[in-house]
Structures are given as C-alpha cells and as structure tokens.
CSV table of C-alpha atoms in Angstrom, one decimal:
chain,number,residue,atom,x,y,z
A,1,MET,CA,129.5,-52.3,-65.0
A,2,THR,CA,126.4,-50.0,-65.1
A,3,PHE,CA,124.1,-52.7,-64.2
A,4,ASP,CA,126.3,-53.7,-61.3
A,5,LEU,CA,126.1,-50.1,-60.1
A,6,LEU,CA,122.3,-50.0,-60.3
A,7,MET,CA,122.0,-53.2,-58.5
A,8,ALA,CA,124.4,-52.1,-55.7
A,9,ALA,CA,122.4,-48.8,-55.3
A,10,ALA,CA,119.2,-50.7,-55.2
A,11,GLU,CA,120.4,-53.0,-52.6
A,12,ALA,CA,121.6,-50.0,-50.5
A,13,ALA,CA,118.3,-48.4,-50.8
A,14,ALA,CA,116.5,-51.5,-49.9
A,15,GLY,CA,118.6,-51.9,-46.7
A,16,ALA,CA,118.3,-48.2,-45.7
A,17,PRO,CA,115.9,-47.5,-42.8
A,18,THR,CA,112.6,-46.0,-43.7
A,19,ARG,CA,111.9,-44.1,-40.4
A,20,LEU,CA,113.8,-42.8,-37.5
A,21,ASN,CA,114.8,-45.3,-34.9
A,22,PRO,CA,115.4,-43.4,-31.5
A,23,VAL,CA,117.2,-46.3,-29.9
A,24,LYS,CA,119.6,-46.6,-32.9
A,25,LEU,CA,120.2,-42.7,-32.9
A,26,PHE,CA,121.2,-42.9,-29.3
A,27,LEU,CA,123.4,-45.9,-29.7
A,28,ASP,CA,125.2,-44.5,-32.7
A,29,ALA,CA,125.7,-40.9,-31.2
A,30,ASP,CA,129.0,-39.7,-29.8
A,31,ILE,CA,129.5,-40.4,-26.0
A,32,VAL,CA,129.1,-36.7,-25.2
A,33,VAL,CA,125.9,-36.5,-26.9
A,34,GLN,CA,124.9,-39.7,-25.2
A,35,VAL,CA,125.5,-38.2,-21.9
A,36,VAL,CA,123.5,-35.2,-22.8
A,37,MET,CA,120.6,-37.4,-23.8
A,38,VAL,CA,120.6,-39.5,-20.7
A,39,GLY,CA,120.6,-36.4,-18.5
A,40,LEU,CA,117.7,-35.0,-20.4
A,41,ILE,CA,115.7,-38.2,-20.3
A,42,LEU,CA,116.3,-38.3,-16.4
A,43,ALA,CA,115.2,-34.7,-16.2
A,44,SER,CA,112.0,-35.5,-18.1
A,45,VAL,CA,111.3,-38.6,-15.9
A,46,TRP,CA,111.6,-36.6,-12.7
A,47,THR,CA,109.6,-33.8,-14.3
A,48,TRP,CA,106.7,-36.2,-14.9
A,49,THR,CA,107.1,-37.6,-11.4
A,50,ILE,CA,106.5,-34.1,-10.0
A,51,ILE,CA,103.6,-33.4,-12.2
A,52,VAL,CA,101.8,-36.6,-11.2
A,53,SER,CA,102.7,-36.3,-7.5
A,54,PHE,CA,101.6,-32.6,-7.4
A,55,LEU,CA,98.2,-33.4,-9.1
A,56,LEU,CA,97.5,-36.2,-6.6
A,57,ARG,CA,98.7,-34.1,-3.6
A,58,MET,CA,96.7,-31.0,-4.7
A,59,GLY,CA,93.5,-33.0,-5.1
A,60,ARG,CA,94.0,-34.8,-1.8
A,61,VAL,CA,94.6,-31.5,0.1
A,62,ASN,CA,91.6,-29.7,-1.5
A,63,ARG,CA,89.3,-32.6,-0.5
A,64,GLN,CA,90.6,-32.4,3.1
A,65,CYS,CA,90.4,-28.7,3.4
A,66,ASP,CA,86.9,-28.8,2.1
A,67,GLY,CA,85.7,-31.3,4.7
A,68,TYR,CA,87.6,-29.4,7.4
A,69,GLU,CA,86.4,-25.9,6.5
A,70,ARG,CA,82.7,-27.2,6.4
A,71,GLY,CA,83.0,-28.6,9.9
A,72,PHE,CA,84.9,-25.7,11.3
A,73,TRP,CA,82.3,-23.0,10.4
A,74,GLU,CA,79.6,-25.3,11.6
A,75,ALA,CA,81.1,-25.9,15.0
A,76,GLU,CA,79.8,-23.9,17.9
A,77,ASN,CA,83.3,-23.9,19.7
A,78,PHE,CA,86.4,-23.6,17.3
A,79,ASP,CA,88.9,-24.7,19.9
A,80,ALA,CA,87.0,-27.8,20.8
A,81,PHE,CA,86.6,-28.5,17.1
A,82,GLN,CA,90.3,-28.1,16.6
A,83,ARG,CA,91.0,-30.6,19.4
A,84,GLU,CA,88.6,-33.2,18.1
A,85,ARG,CA,89.6,-33.2,14.7
A,86,ARG,CA,93.3,-33.1,15.3
A,87,ARG,CA,94.1,-33.0,11.5
A,88,GLY,CA,97.6,-31.8,11.9
A,89,GLU,CA,98.4,-32.4,8.1
A,90,VAL,CA,95.5,-30.3,6.7
A,91,PRO,CA,96.9,-26.8,5.7
A,92,ILE,CA,93.8,-25.0,6.6
A,93,GLY,CA,93.8,-26.7,9.9
A,94,LYS,CA,97.2,-25.6,10.7
A,95,VAL,CA,96.3,-22.0,9.9
A,96,ALA,CA,93.3,-22.4,12.2
A,97,GLY,CA,95.5,-23.8,14.8
A,98,ALA,CA,98.2,-21.1,14.5
A,99,GLY,CA,95.4,-18.5,14.9
A,100,LEU,CA,93.6,-20.1,17.9
A,101,ALA,CA,96.9,-20.7,19.7
A,102,GLU,CA,98.0,-17.1,19.5
A,103,TYR,CA,94.3,-16.0,20.5
A,104,LYS,CA,94.4,-18.1,23.6
A,105,ARG,CA,98.0,-16.7,24.6
A,106,ASN,CA,96.6,-13.2,24.3
A,107,ALA,CA,93.3,-14.0,26.0
A,108,ALA,CA,95.0,-15.5,29.0
A,109,VAL,CA,96.4,-12.1,30.1
A,110,ASN,CA,95.3,-8.7,30.0
A,111,VAL,CA,96.7,-7.1,26.7
A,112,ASP,CA,96.2,-4.5,24.3
A,113,PRO,CA,93.3,-5.7,22.0
A,114,GLU,CA,94.8,-3.9,19.0
A,115,GLY,CA,98.1,-5.6,19.5
A,116,ALA,CA,96.5,-9.0,20.3
A,117,ARG,CA,94.6,-8.7,16.8
A,118,GLN,CA,97.8,-7.9,15.0
A,119,ARG,CA,99.6,-10.7,16.5
A,120,VAL,CA,96.8,-13.2,15.7
A,121,ALA,CA,96.8,-12.0,12.1
A,122,LEU,CA,100.6,-12.2,11.9
A,123,ALA,CA,100.5,-15.9,13.3
A,124,MET,CA,97.9,-16.9,10.7
A,125,ASN,CA,99.5,-15.1,7.7
A,126,SER,CA,102.9,-16.8,8.4
A,127,SER,CA,101.1,-20.1,8.6
A,128,VAL,CA,99.5,-19.4,5.3
A,129,GLY,CA,102.9,-18.7,3.7
A,130,GLU,CA,104.5,-21.9,5.1
A,131,GLU,CA,101.7,-24.0,3.8
A,132,ALA,CA,101.9,-22.3,0.3
A,133,ASP,CA,105.7,-22.9,0.4
A,134,LYS,CA,105.4,-26.5,1.1
A,135,LEU,CA,103.1,-26.9,-1.9
A,136,SER,CA,105.4,-25.2,-4.2
A,137,ASN,CA,108.8,-26.5,-2.9
A,138,ARG,CA,109.4,-28.7,-6.0
A,139,LEU,CA,108.1,-26.5,-8.6
A,140,ASN,CA,111.3,-24.7,-9.0
A,141,PHE,CA,112.8,-27.9,-10.6
A,142,LEU,CA,110.1,-27.5,-13.2
A,143,ALA,CA,111.1,-24.0,-13.9
A,144,THR,CA,114.8,-25.1,-14.0
A,145,VAL,CA,114.1,-27.8,-16.6
A,146,GLY,CA,111.9,-25.5,-18.6
A,147,SER,CA,114.5,-23.0,-19.1
A,148,VAL,CA,117.8,-25.0,-19.2
A,149,ALA,CA,116.8,-28.2,-21.0
A,150,PRO,CA,116.5,-26.7,-24.5
A,151,PHE,CA,120.1,-25.3,-24.0
A,152,VAL,CA,121.6,-28.6,-22.8
A,153,GLY,CA,119.9,-30.2,-25.8
A,154,LEU,CA,121.3,-27.5,-28.1
A,155,PHE,CA,125.0,-28.1,-26.7
A,156,GLY,CA,124.5,-31.9,-27.5
A,157,THR,CA,123.5,-30.8,-31.0
A,158,VAL,CA,126.3,-28.4,-31.5
A,159,TRP,CA,128.8,-31.1,-30.3
A,160,GLY,CA,127.4,-33.8,-32.8
A,161,ILE,CA,127.5,-31.4,-35.7
A,162,MET,CA,131.2,-30.6,-34.8
A,163,ASN,CA,132.1,-34.3,-34.6
A,164,SER,CA,130.2,-34.6,-38.1
A,165,PHE,CA,132.4,-32.0,-39.7
A,166,PHE,CA,135.5,-33.6,-37.9
A,167,GLN,CA,134.5,-36.9,-39.7
A,168,ILE,CA,134.4,-35.0,-43.2
A,169,GLY,CA,137.9,-33.8,-42.6
A,170,GLN,CA,139.0,-37.5,-41.4
A,171,GLN,CA,137.4,-39.2,-44.4
A,172,GLN,CA,138.1,-36.5,-46.9
A,173,ASN,CA,134.4,-36.9,-48.1
A,174,SER,CA,131.9,-34.2,-48.0
A,175,SER,CA,128.9,-36.5,-49.2
A,176,LEU,CA,125.6,-36.1,-47.4
A,177,ALA,CA,125.7,-39.8,-46.7
A,178,VAL,CA,128.8,-39.2,-44.5
A,179,VAL,CA,127.3,-36.3,-42.3
A,180,ALA,CA,123.7,-37.0,-42.3
A,181,PRO,CA,123.7,-39.8,-39.7
A,182,GLY,CA,125.8,-37.7,-37.3
A,183,ILE,CA,123.5,-34.7,-37.9
A,184,SER,CA,120.5,-36.7,-37.1
A,185,GLU,CA,122.0,-38.1,-33.9
A,186,ALA,CA,122.9,-34.4,-33.0
A,187,LEU,CA,119.5,-33.0,-33.6
A,188,PHE,CA,117.9,-35.8,-31.7
A,189,ALA,CA,119.6,-34.1,-28.6
A,190,THR,CA,117.7,-31.0,-29.1
A,191,ALA,CA,114.4,-33.0,-29.6
A,192,ILE,CA,114.8,-34.6,-26.4
A,193,GLY,CA,115.6,-31.3,-24.7
A,194,LEU,CA,112.3,-29.9,-26.0
A,195,PHE,CA,110.4,-33.1,-25.0
A,196,ALA,CA,111.8,-32.3,-21.4
A,197,ALA,CA,111.3,-28.6,-21.5
A,198,ILE,CA,107.7,-28.2,-22.9
A,199,PRO,CA,105.8,-30.1,-20.2
A,200,ALA,CA,107.9,-28.6,-17.5
A,201,VAL,CA,107.0,-25.0,-18.5
A,202,ILE,CA,103.3,-25.8,-19.0
A,203,ALA,CA,103.1,-27.6,-15.8
A,204,TYR,CA,105.1,-24.9,-13.9
A,205,ASN,CA,102.6,-22.1,-15.1
A,206,ARG,CA,99.7,-24.0,-14.4
A,207,PHE,CA,100.8,-25.2,-10.9
A,208,SER,CA,102.1,-22.0,-10.0
A,209,HIS,CA,98.5,-20.5,-10.7
A,210,ARG,CA,96.9,-23.2,-8.6
A,211,VAL,CA,99.1,-22.8,-5.6
A,212,ASN,CA,98.5,-19.0,-5.7
A,213,GLY,CA,94.8,-19.9,-5.9
A,214,PHE,CA,95.3,-22.1,-2.8
A,215,GLU,CA,97.2,-19.6,-0.9
A,216,ALA,CA,94.3,-17.0,-1.6
A,217,ARG,CA,92.0,-19.5,-0.2
A,218,LEU,CA,93.9,-19.9,2.9
A,219,GLN,CA,94.1,-16.2,3.2
A,220,ARG,CA,90.4,-15.8,3.0
A,221,PHE,CA,89.9,-18.4,5.7
A,222,ALA,CA,92.5,-16.6,7.9
A,223,ASP,CA,90.6,-13.2,7.3
A,224,LYS,CA,87.4,-14.7,8.3
A,225,LEU,CA,88.8,-16.4,11.4
A,226,HIS,CA,90.7,-13.3,12.4
A,227,SER,CA,87.3,-11.4,12.1
A,228,ALA,CA,85.7,-13.9,14.4
A,229,LEU,CA,88.4,-13.9,16.9
A,230,THR,CA,88.7,-10.1,16.9
A,231,LEU,CA,85.0,-10.0,18.0
A,232,GLN,CA,85.7,-12.2,20.8
A,233,LEU,CA,88.5,-10.2,22.0
A,234,GLU,CA,86.5,-7.1,22.0
A,235,GLN,CA,83.7,-8.8,24.0
A,236,ARG,CA,86.0,-9.9,26.7
C-alpha cells in the first residue's frame, strides 16, 4: 500500500510542470481574468506601436527641421525661401510661415509698429503651440496605460483569488494543490498589467521631455525670426 502511494506521488511529480507556461495560465484562467489579460495585452501592443511610431516621427521631424533652419538663415530673402521650399509638413516651416504671413499683412498697410510686432509674435507662438500639440497628441494614452494598467491587472488578480476561494468551498478541500493554480493564473494578470504599465510610464516621461525640448527649439526659432521681422518693421 505504502509502495503504491509512493509510486503515485512520484508519477504526479514527474508529470508536474517544471516552469510557468504563460499560455496555459491564460487558457486555464477564469473568463473574467482572460478578458482582463486580453485587454492589457492589447494596451501593451498599442503602447509599443506609439513608442516606435513616435521615435520614427521625432527623428524624421528633427532631420527636416535641421535642413530647413540651416537654409532659412542662409537665405537672403525669407519670403522667397519659404515659397521655394514649400515644406508645409515641417513644423519649423509652419512657424516661419505664420510669422511671415502676419508680417506681410501688417506691412501692407500703415499700422502701429508695436501692435504689428505683437501680432507677429502671437501668430508664431500660436503655431509653436499647435505643432507641439500635434507631436504629443497620442502621449496621453501612454499616461493612461501607465496609471490604469496595474489596477486593471489587480482587478483580475482579485477576481481570480476570489474564484480560487470559491473552489475551496465547493470542493471542501483547502489543500494548496487546489488553490495554487488559480492563484497563479490570477497573479499572471497583475504581471501583464505591470508589463504594460512600466514601458508606458518610462516612454511617457521621456517623450514628454523630448516634446518640451522640441517646443523650446521652435520658440527659439520664433524669437529669432520675430527679432528679424521687428527690425524690418522699424526700417519701413
């Protein structure tokens, strides 16, 4: 009898998994926990899509702005350069275009120079804000995932643990072998929540800093152009 029990225990130990299997944890989980996991996985995929697309876009925009700015300050006539290049998608070109358009409107009529300077500055500052907003329009999703995903994962964990205790009551068995699988599946939801949240928080902080730096660059360009246009207004 004792030998048979030992053999059964040995066979059970031999058939037990030696490492965690994420797929099996997902398939064995309660339907509510599975829904939570799927939602967190989709949020993680979209988070990485935003991260990659932002990096590619930021690199492209910086290269375009570098080329535009070098040519702009080397040009003898800002307005002629703006018409020749016609880079409507370059943020720094849009800032220059807004300032030059406002300058031409005020130069065409006799207006108060001080008021003209303020209107040119306002037009460029507004364009700077618009371009910064366009770059950061999807970063709020990263902030949302970073703050909400751990709690969503925790909800799945709590639900899974509640289900495990329910199984204890149903089977009248408090053995660890009964509750351990359900608890493992529940904790897997929290792990997925952290997997989604950690990159989102890091990316949001880093990308917000880069957007602020880019906005400051556009503002410096706008200040230099405003100074040049103000000088031309004073000379008229």
